[in-house]
Short mmCIF file of C-alpha atoms and ligand atoms in Angstrom, two decimals:
data_model
loop_
_atom_site.label_atom_id
_atom_site.label_comp_id
_atom_site.label_asym_id
_atom_site.label_seq_id
_atom_site.Cartn_x
_atom_site.Cartn_y
_atom_site.Cartn_z
CA MET A 1 106.77 65.04 93.32
CA GLN A 2 104.93 68.29 92.94
CA LEU A 3 102.13 69.70 95.05
CA LEU A 4 99.79 71.87 92.98
CA SER A 5 98.80 74.56 95.41
CA SER A 6 97.97 78.23 95.87
CA PRO A 7 99.01 80.49 98.75
CA ALA A 8 95.47 81.36 99.93
CA SER A 9 93.93 77.87 99.72
CA PRO A 10 93.26 76.48 103.22
CA PHE A 11 93.04 72.95 101.79
CA ALA A 12 96.46 73.25 100.16
CA ARG A 13 97.82 74.84 103.33
CA LYS A 14 96.92 71.67 105.28
CA CYS A 15 99.26 69.72 103.01
CA ARG A 16 102.00 72.34 103.16
CA VAL A 17 101.87 72.34 106.96
CA VAL A 18 102.03 68.53 107.04
CA LEU A 19 105.08 68.68 104.75
CA LEU A 20 106.85 71.09 107.11
CA GLU A 21 105.76 69.35 110.33
CA THR A 22 107.06 66.03 109.00
CA ALA A 23 110.25 67.57 107.50
CA GLN A 24 109.57 66.47 103.93
CA HIS A 25 111.45 69.09 101.95
CA ASP A 26 111.82 67.10 98.73
CA ILE A 27 108.36 67.87 97.32
CA ASP A 28 108.06 70.97 95.12
CA ILE A 29 105.23 73.38 95.72
CA ARG A 30 103.85 74.75 92.44
CA ASP A 31 101.31 77.54 92.56
CA VAL A 32 98.57 77.20 89.94
CA SER A 33 95.28 78.94 89.34
CA ALA A 34 92.16 77.08 90.46
CA SER A 35 88.70 78.49 90.06
CA PRO A 36 85.16 77.14 89.70
CA LEU A 37 85.11 78.95 86.36
CA GLY A 38 88.13 77.05 85.06
CA GLY A 39 91.73 76.68 86.09
CA ASP A 40 95.18 75.51 85.12
CA ALA A 41 95.38 72.94 82.29
CA ASP A 42 97.90 70.69 84.10
CA LEU A 43 95.67 70.72 87.17
CA ASN A 44 92.58 69.76 85.15
CA ALA A 45 94.53 66.97 83.43
CA ALA A 46 95.69 65.49 86.75
CA ASN A 47 92.53 66.04 88.79
CA PRO A 48 89.22 66.08 86.88
CA SER A 49 87.62 68.25 89.57
CA GLY A 50 90.18 70.98 88.78
CA LYS A 51 90.77 71.53 92.49
CA ILE A 52 93.84 72.12 94.56
CA PRO A 53 95.62 70.58 96.34
CA THR A 54 96.66 67.87 93.89
CA LEU A 55 99.86 65.87 94.31
CA LEU A 56 101.66 64.85 91.10
CA ARG A 57 103.76 61.70 91.49
CA GLU A 58 106.23 59.96 89.19
CA GLU A 59 105.47 56.55 90.71
CA GLY A 60 101.70 56.60 90.28
CA PRO A 61 98.63 58.62 89.47
CA ALA A 62 98.02 62.02 91.01
CA LEU A 63 96.54 62.10 94.50
CA TYR A 64 93.70 64.29 95.75
CA ASP A 65 91.98 65.64 97.79
CA SER A 66 93.63 67.24 100.87
CA ARG A 67 92.54 64.41 103.19
CA VAL A 68 94.09 61.79 100.92
CA ILE A 69 97.28 63.80 100.39
CA CYS A 70 97.76 64.51 104.11
CA ARG A 71 97.34 60.86 104.93
CA PHE A 72 99.73 59.83 102.16
CA LEU A 73 102.33 62.32 103.41
CA ASP A 74 101.96 61.13 107.01
CA ASN A 75 102.44 57.55 105.84
CA ARG A 76 105.42 58.50 103.66
CA ALA A 77 107.17 60.17 106.60
CA GLY A 78 106.23 57.50 109.14
CA ALA A 79 104.77 60.31 111.22
CA SER A 80 101.96 59.96 113.75
CA LEU A 81 99.40 62.57 112.78
CA TYR A 82 96.68 59.86 112.78
CA PRO A 83 96.82 58.38 116.29
CA VAL A 84 95.39 54.86 116.18
CA GLY A 85 93.67 55.15 119.56
CA ARG A 86 91.77 58.30 118.59
CA MET A 87 91.48 57.73 114.82
CA TRP A 88 87.73 58.26 114.39
CA GLU A 89 87.65 61.38 116.56
CA VAL A 90 90.59 62.84 114.67
CA LEU A 91 89.08 62.07 111.25
CA SER A 92 85.72 63.53 112.27
CA LEU A 93 87.37 66.66 113.58
CA GLU A 94 89.32 66.99 110.33
CA ALA A 95 86.00 66.63 108.46
CA ASN A 96 84.53 69.35 110.66
CA ALA A 97 87.41 71.69 109.82
CA ASP A 98 87.11 70.87 106.11
CA ALA A 99 83.39 71.69 106.26
CA ILE A 100 84.26 75.11 107.68
CA MET A 101 86.68 75.61 104.79
CA GLU A 102 84.12 74.48 102.20
CA ALA A 103 81.49 76.90 103.46
CA ALA A 104 84.03 79.73 103.79
CA VAL A 105 85.55 79.17 100.33
CA GLY A 106 82.01 79.01 98.89
CA MET A 107 81.24 82.39 100.47
CA THR A 108 84.39 83.83 98.89
CA TYR A 109 83.36 82.50 95.47
CA GLU A 110 79.82 83.82 95.87
CA LYS A 111 81.10 87.32 96.57
CA ARG A 112 83.87 87.22 93.96
CA PHE A 113 82.27 85.52 90.95
CA ARG A 114 78.55 86.06 91.38
CA GLY A 115 79.30 89.51 92.80
CA GLU A 116 80.79 90.44 89.41
CA ARG A 117 77.27 90.01 87.98
CA ASP A 118 75.34 91.48 90.89
CA LEU A 119 74.01 88.02 91.72
CA VAL A 120 75.13 87.80 95.36
CA TRP A 121 72.54 85.99 97.49
CA PRO A 122 72.80 87.38 101.05
CA GLU A 123 70.60 84.67 102.61
CA TRP A 124 72.86 81.98 101.15
CA LEU A 125 75.93 83.75 102.55
CA ASP A 126 74.28 83.93 105.99
CA ALA A 127 73.29 80.26 105.81
CA GLN A 128 76.89 79.29 105.03
CA TRP A 129 78.06 81.41 107.94
CA ALA A 130 75.48 79.67 110.17
CA LYS A 131 77.15 76.32 109.30
CA ILE A 132 80.52 77.79 110.21
CA ALA A 133 79.25 79.32 113.45
CA ARG A 134 77.68 76.00 114.53
CA SER A 135 80.93 74.21 113.74
CA LEU A 136 82.98 76.73 115.72
CA ASP A 137 80.63 76.40 118.69
CA ALA A 138 81.01 72.62 118.53
CA LEU A 139 84.80 72.95 118.47
CA GLU A 140 84.72 75.22 121.51
CA ALA A 141 82.30 72.96 123.40
CA ARG A 142 83.59 69.51 122.50
CA SER A 143 86.93 69.45 120.72
CA MET A 144 89.38 71.28 122.95
CA PRO A 145 90.90 68.09 124.49
CA LEU A 146 91.77 66.80 121.01
CA LEU A 147 93.02 70.20 119.93
CA GLU A 148 95.23 70.51 123.02
CA GLY A 149 96.79 67.04 122.79
CA PRO A 150 99.81 65.86 120.78
CA LEU A 151 99.93 67.16 117.20
CA ASN A 152 97.44 65.47 114.88
CA VAL A 153 96.06 66.19 111.42
CA ALA A 154 92.79 67.59 112.78
CA GLN A 155 94.65 70.33 114.65
CA ILE A 156 96.36 71.30 111.40
CA ALA A 157 93.02 71.35 109.57
CA VAL A 158 91.34 73.46 112.27
CA GLY A 159 94.30 75.87 112.33
CA CYS A 160 94.10 76.30 108.55
CA ALA A 161 90.31 76.75 108.62
CA LEU A 162 90.54 79.49 111.27
CA GLY A 163 93.38 81.16 109.38
CA TYR A 164 91.18 81.27 106.29
CA LEU A 165 88.33 82.88 108.24
CA ASP A 166 90.75 85.62 109.29
CA LEU A 167 91.96 86.03 105.71
CA ARG A 168 88.59 86.26 103.94
CA HIS A 169 85.85 86.74 106.51
CA GLY A 170 87.43 88.86 109.25
CA ASP A 171 84.28 91.02 109.37
CA ARG A 172 82.36 88.06 110.86
CA ALA A 173 84.55 88.21 114.01
CA TRP A 174 84.64 84.43 114.66
CA ARG A 175 86.53 84.91 117.97
CA ASP A 176 83.63 86.73 119.64
CA GLY A 177 82.24 84.49 122.42
CA ARG A 178 84.78 81.74 121.71
CA ASP A 179 87.65 82.64 124.01
CA THR A 180 89.02 79.13 124.45
CA LEU A 181 89.18 78.39 120.74
CA ALA A 182 90.63 81.86 120.06
CA ALA A 183 93.38 81.31 122.64
CA TRP A 184 94.17 77.90 121.13
CA GLU A 185 94.36 79.45 117.64
CA GLY A 186 96.79 82.10 118.88
CA ARG A 187 99.14 79.42 120.21
CA PHE A 188 98.77 77.09 117.22
CA ALA A 189 99.32 79.89 114.68
CA ALA A 190 102.73 80.54 116.28
CA ARG A 191 104.04 77.10 115.24
CA PRO A 192 106.82 77.61 112.66
CA ALA A 193 104.95 75.53 110.04
CA MET A 194 101.81 77.66 110.45
CA ASP A 195 103.77 80.89 110.44
CA ALA A 196 105.68 79.87 107.29
CA THR A 197 102.45 79.15 105.40
CA LYS A 198 100.36 82.06 106.64
CA PRO A 199 98.47 83.57 103.66
CA GLU A 200 99.00 87.29 103.06
N1 GSH B 301 87.67 68.63 99.19
C1 GSH B 301 88.77 69.30 98.53
C2 GSH B 301 88.44 70.79 98.35
C3 GSH B 301 89.50 71.54 97.57
C4 GSH B 301 89.01 72.90 97.09
O1 GSH B 301 87.81 73.22 97.10
N2 GSH B 301 89.97 73.73 96.66
C5 GSH B 301 89.62 75.01 96.07
C6 GSH B 301 90.66 76.07 96.42
S1 GSH B 301 90.61 76.50 98.11
C7 GSH B 301 89.60 74.87 94.55
O2 GSH B 301 90.47 74.22 94.02
N3 GSH B 301 88.63 75.47 93.89
C8 GSH B 301 88.49 75.41 92.47
C9 GSH B 301 87.14 74.91 92.06
O3 GSH B 301 86.20 74.93 92.88
O4 GSH B 301 86.99 74.51 90.91
C10 GSH B 301 90.06 69.09 99.34
O5 GSH B 301 89.97 68.75 100.53
O6 GSH B 301 91.15 69.18 98.77
#
């Protein structure tokens, strides 16, 4: 099996962290280019959306997106990243983290691609950041018990989302006023699987 990935993608990083946390070392990681303006031909052939992560399998069709792949990998390893007793909370928290990533990746694309043509829309960037800020406030206010408990997929998603904010939007200083979440992130980022996948 091959995971189509890229080092900076927070969505792909979720899957790479799950692979390491569940000790599945038999899946190759292949870096490919993915862009809203067109990406790798193999990626487009396997996943019509042209997005990473995409998991190529010999025994069946490709799997996407990151939520599907993480769940497949958890199932494959017989791991317990989806605790039955807290399933809906965990899935909602993962969705919350993915929404942070979507807004943050969209901001990156706005600056990178539309910026090339002087088309950057500052109000749109601020509105995306407002979504992220609301989500971070909700994490700080409501999600710390789930973040502090035994390892689950939502913790991995939140860790990857926060790592991406540091990578691309450090100027927005997400830690300001969110001491509890910031302290959690510091501890979670020290996990070997997070450290090994930290984007440069
Ligand atoms: N919902 C998808 C989002 C994946 C995604 O947006 N990946 C970005 C890279 S971080 C991508 O492939 N972008 C290329 C594009 O937008 O065409 C998931 O969870 O996997």
